[in-house]
Each structure stands twice: as structure tokens, then as C-alpha cells.
PDB file of C-alpha atoms in Angstrom:
ATOM      1  CA  MET A   1      -2.444 -22.642  52.332  1.00 47.00           C
ATOM      2  CA  ALA A   2      -6.005 -21.571  51.180  1.00 63.00           C
ATOM      3  CA  ASN A   3      -7.520 -25.043  50.737  1.00 77.00           C
ATOM      4  CA  PRO A   4      -8.461 -26.981  53.322  1.00 80.00           C
ATOM      5  CA  PHE A   5      -9.157 -29.966  51.612  1.00 79.00           C
ATOM      6  CA  GLN A   6      -5.786 -29.952  49.588  1.00 79.00           C
ATOM      7  CA  GLU A   7      -3.874 -29.719  53.362  1.00 82.00           C
ATOM      8  CA  GLN A   8      -6.052 -32.717  54.339  1.00 84.00           C
ATOM      9  CA  LEU A   9      -4.485 -34.733  51.511  1.00 81.00           C
ATOM     10  CA  LEU A  10      -1.297 -33.351  51.403  1.00 82.00           C
ATOM     11  CA  LYS A  11      -0.939 -34.242  55.578  1.00 84.00           C
ATOM     12  CA  ALA A  12      -2.731 -37.971  54.220  1.00 83.00           C
ATOM     13  CA  GLY A  13      -0.018 -38.648  52.146  1.00 82.00           C
ATOM     14  CA  LEU A  14      -2.415 -39.203  49.353  1.00 82.00           C
ATOM     15  CA  VAL A  15      -1.617 -36.450  46.788  1.00 84.00           C
ATOM     16  CA  SER A  16       2.368 -34.680  46.626  1.00 86.00           C
ATOM     17  CA  LYS A  17       2.760 -30.676  46.520  1.00 86.00           C
ATOM     18  CA  GLN A  18       3.665 -31.596  42.785  1.00 89.00           C
ATOM     19  CA  LYS A  19       0.228 -32.439  42.100  1.00 86.00           C
ATOM     20  CA  VAL A  20      -1.399 -29.624  44.043  1.00 85.00           C
ATOM     21  CA  GLN A  21       0.612 -27.078  42.232  1.00 88.00           C
ATOM     22  CA  LYS A  22       0.059 -28.745  39.039  1.00 90.00           C
ATOM     23  CA  ALA A  23      -4.204 -28.582  39.954  1.00 87.00           C
ATOM     24  CA  LYS A  24      -3.719 -25.246  41.129  1.00 87.00           C
ATOM     25  CA  THR A  25      -1.749 -23.963  37.516  1.00 91.00           C
ATOM     26  CA  GLN A  26      -4.516 -25.829  35.545  1.00 89.00           C
ATOM     27  CA  LYS A  27      -7.328 -24.125  37.668  1.00 87.00           C
ATOM     28  CA  ARG A  28      -5.788 -21.230  36.615  1.00 87.00           C
ATOM     29  CA  ARG A  29      -5.544 -21.614  33.120  1.00 86.00           C
ATOM     30  CA  ASP A  30      -9.069 -22.890  32.832  1.00 82.00           C
ATOM     31  CA  ARG A  31     -10.210 -19.583  34.438  1.00 81.00           C
ATOM     32  CA  LYS A  32      -8.196 -17.473  32.059  1.00 78.00           C
ATOM     33  CA  ALA A  33      -9.015 -19.770  29.123  1.00 74.00           C
ATOM     34  CA  LYS A  34     -12.682 -18.524  29.845  1.00 71.00           C
ATOM     35  CA  VAL A  35     -12.558 -14.798  30.593  1.00 64.00           C
ATOM     36  CA  ASP A  36     -14.028 -13.931  26.894  1.00 62.00           C
ATOM     37  CA  ASP A  37     -13.140  -9.901  26.441  1.00 65.00           C
ATOM     38  CA  GLY A  38     -14.947  -9.674  23.207  1.00 67.00           C
ATOM     39  CA  SER A  39     -11.538  -9.249  21.147  1.00 74.00           C
ATOM     40  CA  ALA A  40     -12.103 -12.564  18.948  1.00 76.00           C
ATOM     41  CA  GLU A  41     -15.722 -11.133  18.074  1.00 81.00           C
ATOM     42  CA  LEU A  42     -14.139  -7.841  17.054  1.00 84.00           C
ATOM     43  CA  LYS A  43     -11.266  -9.553  15.438  1.00 84.00           C
ATOM     44  CA  GLN A  44     -13.499 -11.322  13.074  1.00 88.00           C
ATOM     45  CA  GLN A  45     -16.277  -8.284  12.439  1.00 89.00           C
ATOM     46  CA  ILE A  46     -12.949  -6.393  11.214  1.00 91.00           C
ATOM     47  CA  ALA A  47     -12.015  -8.848   9.029  1.00 92.00           C
ATOM     48  CA  GLU A  48     -15.662  -9.716   7.796  1.00 94.00           C
ATOM     49  CA  GLN A  49     -15.688  -6.272   6.676  1.00 94.00           C
ATOM     50  CA  LYS A  50     -12.314  -6.121   5.579  1.00 94.00           C
ATOM     51  CA  GLN A  51     -13.357  -8.523   2.823  1.00 94.00           C
ATOM     52  CA  ALA A  52     -16.621  -7.408   2.491  1.00 94.00           C
ATOM     53  CA  GLN A  53     -14.935  -3.737   1.189  1.00 95.00           C
ATOM     54  CA  ALA A  54     -12.559  -5.798  -0.901  1.00 93.00           C
ATOM     55  CA  ALA A  55     -15.076  -7.614  -2.918  1.00 93.00           C
ATOM     56  CA  LYS A  56     -16.896  -4.268  -3.565  1.00 94.00           C
ATOM     57  CA  ASP A  57     -14.456  -2.708  -4.577  1.00 91.00           C
ATOM     58  CA  LYS A  58     -13.054  -5.572  -7.052  1.00 89.00           C
ATOM     59  CA  ALA A  59     -16.728  -5.436  -8.117  1.00 90.00           C
ATOM     60  CA  LEU A  60     -16.036  -2.398  -8.832  1.00 89.00           C
ATOM     61  CA  ASN A  61     -13.805  -2.207 -10.570  1.00 84.00           C
ATOM     62  CA  GLU A  62     -14.614  -5.283 -13.085  1.00 84.00           C
ATOM     63  CA  GLN A  63     -17.823  -3.201 -13.917  1.00 84.00           C
ATOM     64  CA  ARG A  64     -15.738  -0.238 -14.706  1.00 81.00           C
ATOM     65  CA  PHE A  65     -13.172  -2.594 -16.539  1.00 76.00           C
ATOM     66  CA  GLU A  66     -16.116  -4.365 -18.295  1.00 77.00           C
ATOM     67  CA  ALA A  67     -18.124  -0.703 -19.179  1.00 73.00           C
ATOM     68  CA  ALA A  68     -14.741   0.430 -20.724  1.00 69.00           C
ATOM     69  CA  SER A  69     -13.979  -2.742 -22.869  1.00 67.00           C
ATOM     70  CA  GLU A  70     -18.148  -2.516 -23.989  1.00 63.00           C
ATOM     71  CA  LYS A  71     -17.403   0.872 -25.599  1.00 66.00           C
ATOM     72  CA  GLY A  72     -13.999  -0.413 -26.979  1.00 72.00           C
ATOM     73  CA  LEU A  73     -12.154   2.687 -25.000  1.00 71.00           C
ATOM     74  CA  VAL A  74      -9.666  -0.210 -23.074  1.00 74.00           C
ATOM     75  CA  ARG A  75      -8.804  -1.316 -26.484  1.00 75.00           C
ATOM     76  CA  GLY A  76      -8.031   2.183 -27.770  1.00 80.00           C
ATOM     77  CA  LEU A  77      -6.130   3.247 -25.218  1.00 80.00           C
ATOM     78  CA  VAL A  78      -3.753   0.474 -25.351  1.00 82.00           C
ATOM     79  CA  THR A  79      -3.083   1.538 -28.616  1.00 82.00           C
ATOM     80  CA  GLU A  80      -3.176   5.004 -28.184  1.00 84.00           C
ATOM     81  CA  PHE A  81      -0.043   4.924 -25.048  1.00 81.00           C
ATOM     82  CA  LYS A  82       1.843   2.927 -27.321  1.00 84.00           C
ATOM     83  CA  ARG A  83       1.451   4.816 -30.282  1.00 86.00           C
ATOM     84  CA  LEU A  84       2.416   8.443 -28.040  1.00 84.00           C
ATOM     85  CA  ALA A  85       4.913   6.334 -25.775  1.00 85.00           C
ATOM     86  CA  ILE A  86       7.809   8.446 -25.149  1.00 84.00           C
ATOM     87  CA  LYS A  87      11.028   5.865 -26.213  1.00 85.00           C
ATOM     88  CA  THR A  88      13.554   6.344 -23.357  1.00 82.00           C
ATOM     89  CA  PRO A  89      17.343   7.419 -25.123  1.00 83.00           C
ATOM     90  CA  GLN A  90      19.671   4.497 -25.177  1.00 83.00           C
ATOM     91  CA  ASN A  91      22.683   6.621 -22.830  1.00 84.00           C
ATOM     92  CA  ALA A  92      20.468   7.727 -20.355  1.00 83.00           C
ATOM     93  CA  GLU A  93      21.996   7.559 -17.145  1.00 85.00           C
ATOM     94  CA  VAL A  94      19.280   8.959 -14.084  1.00 87.00           C
ATOM     95  CA  LYS A  95      17.396   5.925 -13.238  1.00 88.00           C
ATOM     96  CA  PHE A  96      13.972   7.214 -11.937  1.00 87.00           C
ATOM     97  CA  ASN A  97      12.220   4.923  -9.446  1.00 89.00           C
ATOM     98  CA  TYR A  98       8.344   4.399  -8.840  1.00 86.00           C
ATOM     99  CA  THR A  99       6.325   2.065  -7.565  1.00 86.00           C
ATOM    100  CA  PHE A 100       4.032  -0.125  -8.841  1.00 85.00           C
ATOM    101  CA  GLU A 101       1.696  -3.014  -6.941  1.00 85.00           C
ATOM    102  CA  ASN A 102       3.995  -2.911  -4.161  1.00 86.00           C
ATOM    103  CA  LYS A 103       7.146  -2.849  -5.980  1.00 88.00           C
ATOM    104  CA  ILE A 104       9.879  -0.807  -7.249  1.00 88.00           C
ATOM    105  CA  PHE A 105      10.341  -0.465 -10.668  1.00 88.00           C
ATOM    106  CA  SER A 106      13.104   1.668 -12.450  1.00 88.00           C
ATOM    107  CA  LEU A 107      13.846   3.333 -15.526  1.00 87.00           C
ATOM    108  CA  TYR A 108      16.587   5.022 -17.013  1.00 89.00           C
ATOM    109  CA  VAL A 109      15.587   8.810 -18.338  1.00 89.00           C
ATOM    110  CA  ASP A 110      17.774  11.758 -19.207  1.00 88.00           C
ATOM    111  CA  ASP A 111      17.785  14.893 -16.781  1.00 87.00           C
ATOM    112  CA  LYS A 112      14.555  16.311 -19.676  1.00 88.00           C
ATOM    113  CA  LEU A 113      12.569  13.318 -18.982  1.00 88.00           C
ATOM    114  CA  GLN A 114      13.305  13.634 -15.181  1.00 87.00           C
ATOM    115  CA  SER A 115      11.977  17.126 -15.128  1.00 87.00           C
ATOM    116  CA  GLN A 116       9.243  16.608 -16.884  1.00 87.00           C
ATOM    117  CA  LEU A 117       8.091  13.562 -14.699  1.00 86.00           C
ATOM    118  CA  LEU A 118       8.198  15.263 -11.790  1.00 86.00           C
ATOM    119  CA  ASN A 119       6.828  18.188 -13.220  1.00 85.00           C
ATOM    120  CA  GLY A 120       4.045  16.429 -14.292  1.00 84.00           C
ATOM    121  CA  GLN A 121       4.107  17.090 -17.949  1.00 88.00           C
ATOM    122  CA  LEU A 122       4.454  12.780 -18.277  1.00 89.00           C
ATOM    123  CA  GLY A 123       3.436   9.980 -16.531  1.00 89.00           C
ATOM    124  CA  ILE A 124       4.270   6.331 -16.511  1.00 90.00           C
ATOM    125  CA  VAL A 125       1.756   3.302 -17.730  1.00 89.00           C
ATOM    126  CA  ARG A 126       2.576  -0.430 -16.790  1.00 88.00           C
ATOM    127  CA  HIS A 127       1.013  -2.777 -19.159  1.00 83.00           C
ATOM    128  CA  GLU A 128       2.157  -6.506 -19.807  1.00 84.00           C
ATOM    129  CA  GLN A 129       5.181  -6.070 -18.465  1.00 84.00           C
ATOM    130  CA  SER A 130       5.578  -2.801 -20.076  1.00 84.00           C
ATOM    131  CA  SER A 131       6.444   0.537 -19.036  1.00 85.00           C
ATOM    132  CA  TYR A 132       5.842   3.493 -21.027  1.00 87.00           C
ATOM    133  CA  LEU A 133       6.743   7.043 -20.896  1.00 89.00           C
ATOM    134  CA  VAL A 134       3.066   9.026 -21.885  1.00 90.00           C
ATOM    135  CA  PRO A 135       1.730  12.606 -21.565  1.00 88.00           C
ATOM    136  CA  HIS A 136       0.469  13.569 -18.183  1.00 87.00           C
ATOM    137  CA  LYS A 137      -3.083  13.710 -19.796  1.00 88.00           C
ATOM    138  CA  LEU A 138      -2.800  10.310 -21.386  1.00 86.00           C
ATOM    139  CA  ALA A 139      -2.012   8.746 -18.114  1.00 86.00           C
ATOM    140  CA  GLU A 140      -4.960  10.864 -16.037  1.00 87.00           C
ATOM    141  CA  ARG A 141      -7.726   9.078 -19.122  1.00 84.00           C
ATOM    142  CA  VAL A 142      -5.570   5.556 -17.926  1.00 83.00           C
ATOM    143  CA  ASN A 143      -5.706   6.286 -14.430  1.00 83.00           C
ATOM    144  CA  LEU A 144      -9.696   7.078 -14.843  1.00 82.00           C
ATOM    145  CA  LEU A 145     -10.549   3.985 -17.634  1.00 80.00           C
ATOM    146  CA  VAL A 146      -7.914   1.229 -15.769  1.00 79.00           C
ATOM    147  CA  PRO A 147      -6.258   2.745 -12.659  1.00 80.00           C
ATOM    148  CA  GLU A 148      -4.326  -0.876 -12.224  1.00 82.00           C
ATOM    149  CA  TRP A 149      -2.431   0.452 -15.444  1.00 82.00           C
ATOM    150  CA  CYS A 150      -1.266   3.807 -14.111  1.00 81.00           C
ATOM    151  CA  ALA A 151       2.136   2.979 -12.499  1.00 81.00           C
ATOM    152  CA  TYR A 152       3.227   6.672 -11.681  1.00 81.00           C
ATOM    153  CA  LEU A 153       1.120   9.896 -11.916  1.00 78.00           C
ATOM    154  CA  TRP A 154       2.008  13.762 -10.751  1.00 76.00           C
ATOM    155  CA  VAL A 155      -0.566  15.306  -9.084  1.00 70.00           C
ATOM    156  CA  GLN A 156      -0.371  18.931  -7.662  1.00 63.00           C
ATOM    157  CA  ASP A 157      -0.906  19.318  -3.811  1.00 58.00           C
ATOM    158  CA  ASP A 158      -2.805  22.071  -2.526  1.00 50.00           C
ATOM    159  CA  THR A 159      -0.952  22.672   0.394  1.00 49.00           C
ATOM    160  CA  SER A 160       1.934  24.602  -1.224  1.00 50.00           C
ATOM    161  CA  GLN A 161       4.991  25.764   0.837  1.00 54.00           C
ATOM    162  CA  VAL A 162       4.039  28.767   2.370  1.00 52.00           C
ATOM    163  CA  VAL A 163       7.309  31.615   2.700  1.00 50.00           C
ATOM    164  CA  GLU A 164       7.464  34.109   6.359  1.00 57.00           C
ATOM    165  CA  GLU A 165       7.978  37.407   5.394  1.00 64.00           C
ATOM    166  CA  ASP A 166      10.476  36.912   7.776  1.00 71.00           C
ATOM    167  CA  ASP A 167      12.378  34.342   6.488  1.00 73.00           C
ATOM    168  CA  PRO A 168      16.207  34.713   6.272  1.00 78.00           C
ATOM    169  CA  TYR A 169      16.177  31.281   3.754  1.00 76.00           C
ATOM    170  CA  ALA A 170      13.499  32.145   2.046  1.00 75.00           C
ATOM    171  CA  ASP A 171      15.412  33.054  -1.268  1.00 78.00           C
ATOM    172  CA  TYR A 172      16.849  29.355  -1.180  1.00 78.00           C
ATOM    173  CA  VAL A 173      13.997  26.947  -2.407  1.00 75.00           C
ATOM    174  CA  ILE A 174      14.951  23.154  -1.645  1.00 73.00           C
ATOM    175  CA  PRO A 175      15.057  21.552  -4.816  1.00 72.00           C
ATOM    176  CA  ASP A 176      12.509  18.003  -4.658  1.00 70.00           C
ATOM    177  CA  ASP A 177      14.956  15.965  -6.530  1.00 70.00           C
ATOM    178  CA  LEU A 178      18.108  15.970  -4.691  1.00 63.00           C
ATOM    179  CA  MET A 179      20.374  13.141  -5.777  1.00 64.00           C
ATOM    180  CA  TRP A 180      22.261  11.246  -3.168  1.00 58.00           C
TER     181      TRP A 180
END
């Protein structure tokens, strides 16, 4: 044994092996608990930064919304996208899924509306539990003034696919809207 004092107590019969083992494990636990690797401070600092950023973003969004409300733009925008909303056909069979506030919503459209949505000619605005198909320009304005209402807005990527000259499959384009 490493500790001569424990050996003496064991020989004298004042303590048992279980008590010695328990004391060792408790000592080891106490030593581990006192070790500070700085992770608690780092986690607290990251949490504070996230809260500060969220508060800053919320204040900025509220400021934008108030500025737009003062001008009457939001009220006019609501009436405009309700007036210009494209009606979805009753017999539409194509299900168009989009995400809004980390939830997946579905909208039944026909082939023509689906191609317009995928080509960026239409957008989806969600206001008061309703979805509206609107022209792309109007969806962009909604996204600028009240980004919380813009549910689907197609944006063209600058990273277009580069076709190599020696590619034997260059004539075969892979469609974006494969239906399984």
C-alpha cells in the first residue's frame, strides 16, 4: 500500500478494507471535481454571446418592422399580396413542400405552377396561417420588409454547373425536380 498510515490502521483493526477503498475513491472524486479546464467559463461566454446576438437580431427586426409600419408599407403589402395571390387549382395533384420556421408545409399545385416556383417566377408568402402564391418581385419585397413572412423565395446561385468539354454525358442534363 502506498499510504503507511492506512496500513497501520488496517493492522490495528480500526478500519476495514471497504472504508479504505471508499476513502480512496472519495479522494479521487474530490480531486477530479476541483480540476478546472475552463470549459464552464467558455460555455457561459458562448451562451452569453448567443443571447446577445439573438437580442440584437430581434431588436433590428423590430426596428425594421416598426419603420415599415410607420410608413404604412406593411399594411399595403398585406393587401397587395392578398390581391395578387395566385389561386391554386382545385384538382392539383403535385405536392410542393417548403420549410417555414423549421416546419415543413405542403401546397398542392399543378405542373405549370410547380415549374414557375422552381424557375423563380413565383414565391410563397405565409401570413396568419395561410400560404399565398405571389409573383417573385412581390415575394422579394416581402422578404426585404418582413422576412418572417417569406416562406419560399428562389434565389439564383452564382455557382452554376461547369460542363467539361470531354464529358460524354454533357447532353444529358439532370433535372432539379425529380419526383420519386
